[in-house]
Amino acid sequence: MAKKKKSSIDVGSLTIGTILLLIVGFGIFTLVSSLMTDEGNDPAKEKQAEVVPKISESDYEGQPTLGDANAPVKIMEFGDYRCPSCKLFNDEVYPQLKKEYIDTGKVQFTFVNFQFMNDSFQAGEAGEAIFKQNPEAFWKYHHLMYANQENHPAGSWTHEFIIDFVKKEIPEVNVEQLSKDLKDGTYKAVVEKDNQLARKVPVESVPAAYVNGRFVNNSMDYEQLKKVIEEELAKK
């Protein structure tokens, strides 16, 4: 009988210990869960973080822009003329964007240089010089540089090439002035300033699109870009 009594006490002690461990463990789990929610796992806070604008109004000033100045949605695209993905954005995403949103007055589109690949920096300088002369001619130049990207290997966009190319393809541009601007580095600081803006944002890859300051995760996906545009339009 004594053995039986001792056995009963041992089992009872084990049960009480187990219960205590469960209670303590549950308390720790609840505390940790609460801290995690407070410090960053709150979905509402995560969603709020996603929509914090990274582009200010002043960043649009002096940039090549298309569309209604009073459009409710502003898109800023960072690109490099040597970037194959930027070419795809220009060839496949941009035409849909222009037809559905820019031409209808819903979106104002802005292009900003992030020229860092091979000889793209000088191509960016030429673009800025042309924009200063003739904003409409800039967009012709912009699309032609992407259209001819594959035909001219890296390193071929020399001063002479750009002048000959523009003279042939965009006759409304004063090539003498363009040549002088390139030789003097007149717009070098403008392209450098654009690149600095891209790094400040920061732009981690190109093309990069921002809709009313909101970064679009995959700007190569038109449906994703459209989704963010529609969300912004719904706020107006």
PDB file of C-alpha atoms in Angstrom:
ATOM      1  CA  MET A   1       0.000   0.000   0.000  1.00  0.00           C
ATOM      2  CA  ALA A   2       2.877   2.355   0.815  1.00  0.00           C
ATOM      3  CA  LYS A   3       4.320   1.796  -2.618  1.00  0.00           C
ATOM      4  CA  LYS A   4       0.972   2.507  -4.214  1.00  0.00           C
ATOM      5  CA  LYS A   5       0.645   5.778  -2.267  1.00  0.00           C
ATOM      6  CA  LYS A   6       4.140   6.869  -3.292  1.00  0.00           C
ATOM      7  CA  SER A   7       3.394   6.039  -6.908  1.00  0.00           C
ATOM      8  CA  SER A   8       0.226   8.152  -6.820  1.00  0.00           C
ATOM      9  CA  ILE A   9       2.125  11.144  -5.434  1.00  0.00           C
ATOM     10  CA  ASP A  10       4.793  10.887  -8.177  1.00  0.00           C
ATOM     11  CA  VAL A  11       2.201  10.894 -10.966  1.00  0.00           C
ATOM     12  CA  GLY A  12       0.372  13.776  -9.374  1.00  0.00           C
ATOM     13  CA  SER A  13       3.554  15.807  -9.085  1.00  0.00           C
ATOM     14  CA  LEU A  14       4.357  15.187 -12.757  1.00  0.00           C
ATOM     15  CA  THR A  15       0.881  16.321 -13.789  1.00  0.00           C
ATOM     16  CA  ILE A  16       1.091  19.535 -11.796  1.00  0.00           C
ATOM     17  CA  GLY A  17       4.576  20.255 -13.211  1.00  0.00           C
ATOM     18  CA  THR A  18       3.360  19.711 -16.744  1.00  0.00           C
ATOM     19  CA  ILE A  19       0.429  22.062 -16.227  1.00  0.00           C
ATOM     20  CA  LEU A  20       2.727  24.726 -14.805  1.00  0.00           C
ATOM     21  CA  LEU A  21       5.058  24.413 -17.798  1.00  0.00           C
ATOM     22  CA  LEU A  22       2.126  24.765 -20.190  1.00  0.00           C
ATOM     23  CA  ILE A  23       0.879  27.870 -18.404  1.00  0.00           C
ATOM     24  CA  VAL A  24       4.318  29.498 -18.415  1.00  0.00           C
ATOM     25  CA  GLY A  25       4.898  28.520 -22.046  1.00  0.00           C
ATOM     26  CA  PHE A  26       1.537  29.932 -23.131  1.00  0.00           C
ATOM     27  CA  GLY A  27       2.297  33.179 -21.317  1.00  0.00           C
ATOM     28  CA  ILE A  28       5.648  33.556 -23.083  1.00  0.00           C
ATOM     29  CA  PHE A  29       4.071  32.757 -26.480  1.00  0.00           C
ATOM     30  CA  THR A  30       1.343  35.355 -25.922  1.00  0.00           C
ATOM     31  CA  LEU A  31       3.899  38.000 -24.918  1.00  0.00           C
ATOM     32  CA  VAL A  32       6.154  37.313 -27.931  1.00  0.00           C
ATOM     33  CA  SER A  33       3.181  37.316 -30.312  1.00  0.00           C
ATOM     34  CA  SER A  34       2.038  40.635 -28.903  1.00  0.00           C
ATOM     35  CA  LEU A  35       5.494  42.177 -29.308  1.00  0.00           C
ATOM     36  CA  MET A  36       5.808  40.920 -32.889  1.00  0.00           C
ATOM     37  CA  THR A  37       2.450  42.425 -33.811  1.00  0.00           C
ATOM     38  CA  ASP A  38       3.335  45.736 -32.202  1.00  0.00           C
ATOM     39  CA  GLU A  39       6.760  45.971 -33.841  1.00  0.00           C
ATOM     40  CA  GLY A  40       6.081  45.274 -37.469  1.00  0.00           C
ATOM     41  CA  ASN A  41       3.894  42.270 -38.243  1.00  0.00           C
ATOM     42  CA  ASP A  42       0.698  44.269 -38.208  1.00  0.00           C
ATOM     43  CA  PRO A  43      -0.713  43.921 -41.777  1.00  0.00           C
ATOM     44  CA  ALA A  44      -2.250  47.389 -41.562  1.00  0.00           C
ATOM     45  CA  LYS A  45       1.145  48.887 -40.746  1.00  0.00           C
ATOM     46  CA  GLU A  46       2.810  46.912 -43.536  1.00  0.00           C
ATOM     47  CA  LYS A  47       0.216  48.138 -46.016  1.00  0.00           C
ATOM     48  CA  GLN A  48       0.732  51.702 -44.819  1.00  0.00           C
ATOM     49  CA  ALA A  49       4.500  51.349 -45.314  1.00  0.00           C
ATOM     50  CA  GLU A  50       3.993  50.200 -48.899  1.00  0.00           C
ATOM     51  CA  VAL A  51       2.188  53.388 -49.897  1.00  0.00           C
ATOM     52  CA  VAL A  52       4.562  55.931 -48.370  1.00  0.00           C
ATOM     53  CA  PRO A  53       5.502  58.214 -51.310  1.00  0.00           C
ATOM     54  CA  LYS A  54       9.171  58.123 -52.276  1.00  0.00           C
ATOM     55  CA  ILE A  55       8.950  60.875 -54.901  1.00  0.00           C
ATOM     56  CA  SER A  56       8.243  64.514 -54.041  1.00  0.00           C
ATOM     57  CA  GLU A  57       6.501  67.099 -56.230  1.00  0.00           C
ATOM     58  CA  SER A  58       9.747  68.978 -56.808  1.00  0.00           C
ATOM     59  CA  ASP A  59      11.329  65.863 -58.337  1.00  0.00           C
ATOM     60  CA  TYR A  60       9.076  66.230 -61.403  1.00  0.00           C
ATOM     61  CA  GLU A  61      10.238  69.757 -62.186  1.00  0.00           C
ATOM     62  CA  GLY A  62      12.233  70.163 -65.398  1.00  0.00           C
ATOM     63  CA  GLN A  63      11.829  66.523 -66.401  1.00  0.00           C
ATOM     64  CA  PRO A  64      10.571  65.285 -69.809  1.00  0.00           C
ATOM     65  CA  THR A  65       6.839  64.847 -69.307  1.00  0.00           C
ATOM     66  CA  LEU A  66       3.856  63.713 -71.359  1.00  0.00           C
ATOM     67  CA  GLY A  67       0.163  64.142 -70.650  1.00  0.00           C
ATOM     68  CA  ASP A  68      -2.171  66.507 -68.857  1.00  0.00           C
ATOM     69  CA  ALA A  69      -0.411  68.556 -66.178  1.00  0.00           C
ATOM     70  CA  ASN A  70      -3.604  68.283 -64.108  1.00  0.00           C
ATOM     71  CA  ALA A  71      -3.882  64.503 -64.437  1.00  0.00           C
ATOM     72  CA  PRO A  72      -4.852  62.876 -61.108  1.00  0.00           C
ATOM     73  CA  VAL A  73      -2.068  60.302 -61.401  1.00  0.00           C
ATOM     74  CA  LYS A  74       1.608  60.967 -62.026  1.00  0.00           C
ATOM     75  CA  ILE A  75       3.993  58.220 -63.087  1.00  0.00           C
ATOM     76  CA  MET A  76       7.747  58.564 -62.932  1.00  0.00           C
ATOM     77  CA  GLU A  77       9.836  55.978 -64.773  1.00  0.00           C
ATOM     78  CA  PHE A  78      13.569  55.613 -64.213  1.00  0.00           C
ATOM     79  CA  GLY A  79      15.398  54.081 -67.159  1.00  0.00           C
ATOM     80  CA  ASP A  80      18.707  53.458 -68.905  1.00  0.00           C
ATOM     81  CA  TYR A  81      18.949  53.511 -72.701  1.00  0.00           C
ATOM     82  CA  ARG A  82      21.242  50.450 -72.679  1.00  0.00           C
ATOM     83  CA  CYS A  83      18.949  48.403 -70.432  1.00  0.00           C
ATOM     84  CA  PRO A  84      17.164  45.542 -72.323  1.00  0.00           C
ATOM     85  CA  SER A  85      14.322  45.488 -69.778  1.00  0.00           C
ATOM     86  CA  CYS A  86      13.830  49.242 -70.230  1.00  0.00           C
ATOM     87  CA  LYS A  87      13.518  48.598 -73.951  1.00  0.00           C
ATOM     88  CA  LEU A  88      10.803  46.012 -73.244  1.00  0.00           C
ATOM     89  CA  PHE A  89       8.995  48.496 -71.000  1.00  0.00           C
ATOM     90  CA  ASN A  90       9.173  51.086 -73.786  1.00  0.00           C
ATOM     91  CA  ASP A  91       8.066  48.625 -76.481  1.00  0.00           C
ATOM     92  CA  GLU A  92       5.370  46.675 -74.638  1.00  0.00           C
ATOM     93  CA  VAL A  93       4.174  48.448 -71.488  1.00  0.00           C
ATOM     94  CA  TYR A  94       4.406  52.097 -72.498  1.00  0.00           C
ATOM     95  CA  PRO A  95       2.109  51.858 -75.598  1.00  0.00           C
ATOM     96  CA  GLN A  96      -0.697  50.380 -73.465  1.00  0.00           C
ATOM     97  CA  LEU A  97      -0.126  52.962 -70.759  1.00  0.00           C
ATOM     98  CA  LYS A  98      -0.212  55.799 -73.278  1.00  0.00           C
ATOM     99  CA  LYS A  99      -3.385  54.613 -74.981  1.00  0.00           C
ATOM    100  CA  GLU A 100      -5.356  53.824 -71.835  1.00  0.00           C
ATOM    101  CA  TYR A 101      -4.196  56.492 -69.413  1.00  0.00           C
ATOM    102  CA  ILE A 102      -1.909  59.198 -70.828  1.00  0.00           C
ATOM    103  CA  ASP A 103      -3.969  60.022 -73.919  1.00  0.00           C
ATOM    104  CA  THR A 104      -7.174  60.015 -71.856  1.00  0.00           C
ATOM    105  CA  GLY A 105      -5.887  62.605 -69.384  1.00  0.00           C
ATOM    106  CA  LYS A 106      -5.746  60.246 -66.411  1.00  0.00           C
ATOM    107  CA  VAL A 107      -1.959  59.983 -66.181  1.00  0.00           C
ATOM    108  CA  GLN A 108       0.965  62.334 -66.596  1.00  0.00           C
ATOM    109  CA  PHE A 109       4.120  60.391 -67.490  1.00  0.00           C
ATOM    110  CA  THR A 110       7.651  61.498 -66.628  1.00  0.00           C
ATOM    111  CA  PHE A 111      10.957  59.926 -67.650  1.00  0.00           C
ATOM    112  CA  VAL A 112      14.038  60.282 -65.456  1.00  0.00           C
ATOM    113  CA  ASN A 113      17.542  59.182 -66.369  1.00  0.00           C
ATOM    114  CA  PHE A 114      19.314  56.466 -64.462  1.00  0.00           C
ATOM    115  CA  GLN A 115      22.107  56.117 -67.005  1.00  0.00           C
ATOM    116  CA  PHE A 116      24.850  53.860 -65.682  1.00  0.00           C
ATOM    117  CA  MET A 117      25.372  51.158 -68.311  1.00  0.00           C
ATOM    118  CA  ASN A 118      28.314  51.512 -70.712  1.00  0.00           C
ATOM    119  CA  ASP A 119      27.811  54.524 -73.017  1.00  0.00           C
ATOM    120  CA  SER A 120      24.258  55.309 -71.930  1.00  0.00           C
ATOM    121  CA  PHE A 121      25.322  58.400 -69.947  1.00  0.00           C
ATOM    122  CA  GLN A 122      26.169  60.360 -73.115  1.00  0.00           C
ATOM    123  CA  ALA A 123      22.887  59.179 -74.650  1.00  0.00           C
ATOM    124  CA  GLY A 124      21.168  60.657 -71.599  1.00  0.00           C
ATOM    125  CA  GLU A 125      23.039  63.934 -72.037  1.00  0.00           C
ATOM    126  CA  ALA A 126      21.918  64.099 -75.667  1.00  0.00           C
ATOM    127  CA  GLY A 127      18.340  63.453 -74.588  1.00  0.00           C
ATOM    128  CA  GLU A 128      18.441  66.351 -72.139  1.00  0.00           C
ATOM    129  CA  ALA A 129      19.968  68.660 -74.768  1.00  0.00           C
ATOM    130  CA  ILE A 130      17.255  67.714 -77.269  1.00  0.00           C
ATOM    131  CA  PHE A 131      14.558  68.160 -74.628  1.00  0.00           C
ATOM    132  CA  LYS A 132      15.815  71.688 -73.994  1.00  0.00           C
ATOM    133  CA  GLN A 133      15.547  72.465 -77.714  1.00  0.00           C
ATOM    134  CA  ASN A 134      12.294  70.688 -78.489  1.00  0.00           C
ATOM    135  CA  PRO A 135      10.300  68.653 -75.923  1.00  0.00           C
ATOM    136  CA  GLU A 136       8.396  66.780 -78.643  1.00  0.00           C
ATOM    137  CA  ALA A 137      11.633  65.842 -80.403  1.00  0.00           C
ATOM    138  CA  PHE A 138      12.886  64.412 -77.112  1.00  0.00           C
ATOM    139  CA  TRP A 139      10.220  61.710 -77.118  1.00  0.00           C
ATOM    140  CA  LYS A 140      11.065  60.801 -80.703  1.00  0.00           C
ATOM    141  CA  TYR A 141      14.717  60.469 -79.695  1.00  0.00           C
ATOM    142  CA  HIS A 142      13.752  58.536 -76.548  1.00  0.00           C
ATOM    143  CA  HIS A 143      11.819  55.870 -78.454  1.00  0.00           C
ATOM    144  CA  LEU A 144      14.361  55.660 -81.293  1.00  0.00           C
ATOM    145  CA  MET A 145      17.232  54.979 -78.891  1.00  0.00           C
ATOM    146  CA  TYR A 146      15.367  51.982 -77.526  1.00  0.00           C
ATOM    147  CA  ALA A 147      14.299  50.878 -81.007  1.00  0.00           C
ATOM    148  CA  ASN A 148      17.946  50.856 -82.150  1.00  0.00           C
ATOM    149  CA  GLN A 149      19.439  49.481 -78.944  1.00  0.00           C
ATOM    150  CA  GLU A 150      20.074  46.000 -80.350  1.00  0.00           C
ATOM    151  CA  ASN A 151      21.529  47.320 -83.620  1.00  0.00           C
ATOM    152  CA  HIS A 152      24.370  49.185 -81.938  1.00  0.00           C
ATOM    153  CA  PRO A 153      26.641  47.351 -79.478  1.00  0.00           C
ATOM    154  CA  ALA A 154      27.915  48.840 -76.240  1.00  0.00           C
ATOM    155  CA  GLY A 155      30.474  51.544 -76.858  1.00  0.00           C
ATOM    156  CA  SER A 156      29.084  52.585 -80.238  1.00  0.00           C
ATOM    157  CA  TRP A 157      27.078  55.561 -78.958  1.00  0.00           C
ATOM    158  CA  THR A 158      29.908  58.009 -79.491  1.00  0.00           C
ATOM    159  CA  HIS A 159      29.534  61.745 -79.986  1.00  0.00           C
ATOM    160  CA  GLU A 160      29.829  61.290 -83.754  1.00  0.00           C
ATOM    161  CA  PHE A 161      27.287  58.474 -83.843  1.00  0.00           C
ATOM    162  CA  ILE A 162      24.673  60.409 -81.860  1.00  0.00           C
ATOM    163  CA  ILE A 163      25.051  63.506 -84.054  1.00  0.00           C
ATOM    164  CA  ASP A 164      24.760  61.491 -87.290  1.00  0.00           C
ATOM    165  CA  PHE A 165      21.849  59.489 -85.892  1.00  0.00           C
ATOM    166  CA  VAL A 166      19.881  62.568 -84.799  1.00  0.00           C
ATOM    167  CA  LYS A 167      20.652  64.420 -88.048  1.00  0.00           C
ATOM    168  CA  LYS A 168      19.210  61.521 -90.029  1.00  0.00           C
ATOM    169  CA  GLU A 169      16.262  60.532 -87.825  1.00  0.00           C
ATOM    170  CA  ILE A 170      15.188  63.789 -86.137  1.00  0.00           C
ATOM    171  CA  PRO A 171      15.844  66.655 -88.587  1.00  0.00           C
ATOM    172  CA  GLU A 172      13.951  69.183 -86.464  1.00  0.00           C
ATOM    173  CA  VAL A 173      16.824  69.146 -83.955  1.00  0.00           C
ATOM    174  CA  ASN A 174      19.624  71.680 -84.364  1.00  0.00           C
ATOM    175  CA  VAL A 175      22.569  69.255 -84.510  1.00  0.00           C
ATOM    176  CA  GLU A 176      25.165  72.037 -84.353  1.00  0.00           C
ATOM    177  CA  GLN A 177      23.790  73.093 -80.973  1.00  0.00           C
ATOM    178  CA  LEU A 178      23.490  69.459 -79.897  1.00  0.00           C
ATOM    179  CA  SER A 179      27.116  68.804 -80.846  1.00  0.00           C
ATOM    180  CA  LYS A 180      28.275  71.853 -78.882  1.00  0.00           C
ATOM    181  CA  ASP A 181      26.235  70.802 -75.844  1.00  0.00           C
ATOM    182  CA  LEU A 182      27.793  67.329 -75.890  1.00  0.00           C
ATOM    183  CA  LYS A 183      31.340  68.644 -76.312  1.00  0.00           C
ATOM    184  CA  ASP A 184      30.880  71.208 -73.543  1.00  0.00           C
ATOM    185  CA  GLY A 185      29.127  68.760 -71.212  1.00  0.00           C
ATOM    186  CA  THR A 186      26.280  71.265 -70.878  1.00  0.00           C
ATOM    187  CA  TYR A 187      23.808  68.690 -69.546  1.00  0.00           C
ATOM    188  CA  LYS A 188      26.207  66.387 -67.749  1.00  0.00           C
ATOM    189  CA  ALA A 189      25.154  67.814 -64.377  1.00  0.00           C
ATOM    190  CA  VAL A 190      21.474  67.281 -65.266  1.00  0.00           C
ATOM    191  CA  VAL A 191      22.001  63.562 -65.895  1.00  0.00           C
ATOM    192  CA  GLU A 192      24.137  63.283 -62.763  1.00  0.00           C
ATOM    193  CA  LYS A 193      21.356  64.933 -60.766  1.00  0.00           C
ATOM    194  CA  ASP A 194      18.856  62.405 -62.149  1.00  0.00           C
ATOM    195  CA  ASN A 195      21.176  59.552 -61.211  1.00  0.00           C
ATOM    196  CA  GLN A 196      21.503  60.997 -57.706  1.00  0.00           C
ATOM    197  CA  LEU A 197      17.714  61.126 -57.393  1.00  0.00           C
ATOM    198  CA  ALA A 198      17.521  57.481 -58.466  1.00  0.00           C
ATOM    199  CA  ARG A 199      20.028  56.486 -55.798  1.00  0.00           C
ATOM    200  CA  LYS A 200      18.268  58.576 -53.150  1.00  0.00           C
ATOM    201  CA  VAL A 201      14.858  56.981 -53.747  1.00  0.00           C
ATOM    202  CA  PRO A 202      16.536  54.357 -53.961  1.00  0.00           C
ATOM    203  CA  VAL A 203      16.050  52.715 -57.348  1.00  0.00           C
ATOM    204  CA  GLU A 204      17.517  49.212 -57.157  1.00  0.00           C
ATOM    205  CA  SER A 205      16.912  48.156 -60.760  1.00  0.00           C
ATOM    206  CA  VAL A 206      15.544  49.582 -63.997  1.00  0.00           C
ATOM    207  CA  PRO A 207      12.987  50.099 -65.281  1.00  0.00           C
ATOM    208  CA  ALA A 208      11.424  51.376 -62.080  1.00  0.00           C
ATOM    209  CA  ALA A 209       7.976  52.975 -62.050  1.00  0.00           C
ATOM    210  CA  TYR A 210       6.450  55.092 -59.287  1.00  0.00           C
ATOM    211  CA  VAL A 211       2.735  55.893 -59.335  1.00  0.00           C
ATOM    212  CA  ASN A 212       1.982  59.026 -57.301  1.00  0.00           C
ATOM    213  CA  GLY A 213       5.205  58.230 -55.476  1.00  0.00           C
ATOM    214  CA  ARG A 214       4.305  54.579 -54.873  1.00  0.00           C
ATOM    215  CA  PHE A 215       6.790  51.995 -56.087  1.00  0.00           C
ATOM    216  CA  VAL A 216       5.300  49.380 -58.422  1.00  0.00           C
ATOM    217  CA  ASN A 217       6.824  46.026 -57.544  1.00  0.00           C
ATOM    218  CA  ASN A 218       6.931  44.692 -61.092  1.00  0.00           C
ATOM    219  CA  SER A 219       6.610  47.554 -63.545  1.00  0.00           C
ATOM    220  CA  MET A 220       7.161  45.151 -66.450  1.00  0.00           C
ATOM    221  CA  ASP A 221       3.748  43.645 -65.663  1.00  0.00           C
ATOM    222  CA  TYR A 222       1.205  46.035 -67.169  1.00  0.00           C
ATOM    223  CA  GLU A 223      -1.646  44.539 -65.144  1.00  0.00           C
ATOM    224  CA  GLN A 224       0.244  45.226 -61.913  1.00  0.00           C
ATOM    225  CA  LEU A 225       0.971  48.783 -63.032  1.00  0.00           C
ATOM    226  CA  LYS A 226      -2.671  49.226 -63.998  1.00  0.00           C
ATOM    227  CA  LYS A 227      -3.830  47.934 -60.596  1.00  0.00           C
ATOM    228  CA  VAL A 228      -1.817  50.601 -58.759  1.00  0.00           C
ATOM    229  CA  ILE A 229      -3.034  53.315 -61.164  1.00  0.00           C
ATOM    230  CA  GLU A 230      -6.656  52.330 -60.550  1.00  0.00           C
ATOM    231  CA  GLU A 231      -6.097  52.382 -56.781  1.00  0.00           C
ATOM    232  CA  GLU A 232      -4.774  55.922 -57.050  1.00  0.00           C
ATOM    233  CA  LEU A 233      -7.624  57.021 -59.332  1.00  0.00           C
ATOM    234  CA  ALA A 234     -10.129  55.659 -56.810  1.00  0.00           C
ATOM    235  CA  LYS A 235      -8.749  58.067 -54.196  1.00  0.00           C
ATOM    236  CA  LYS A 236      -9.595  61.124 -56.310  1.00  0.00           C
TER     237      LYS A 236
END
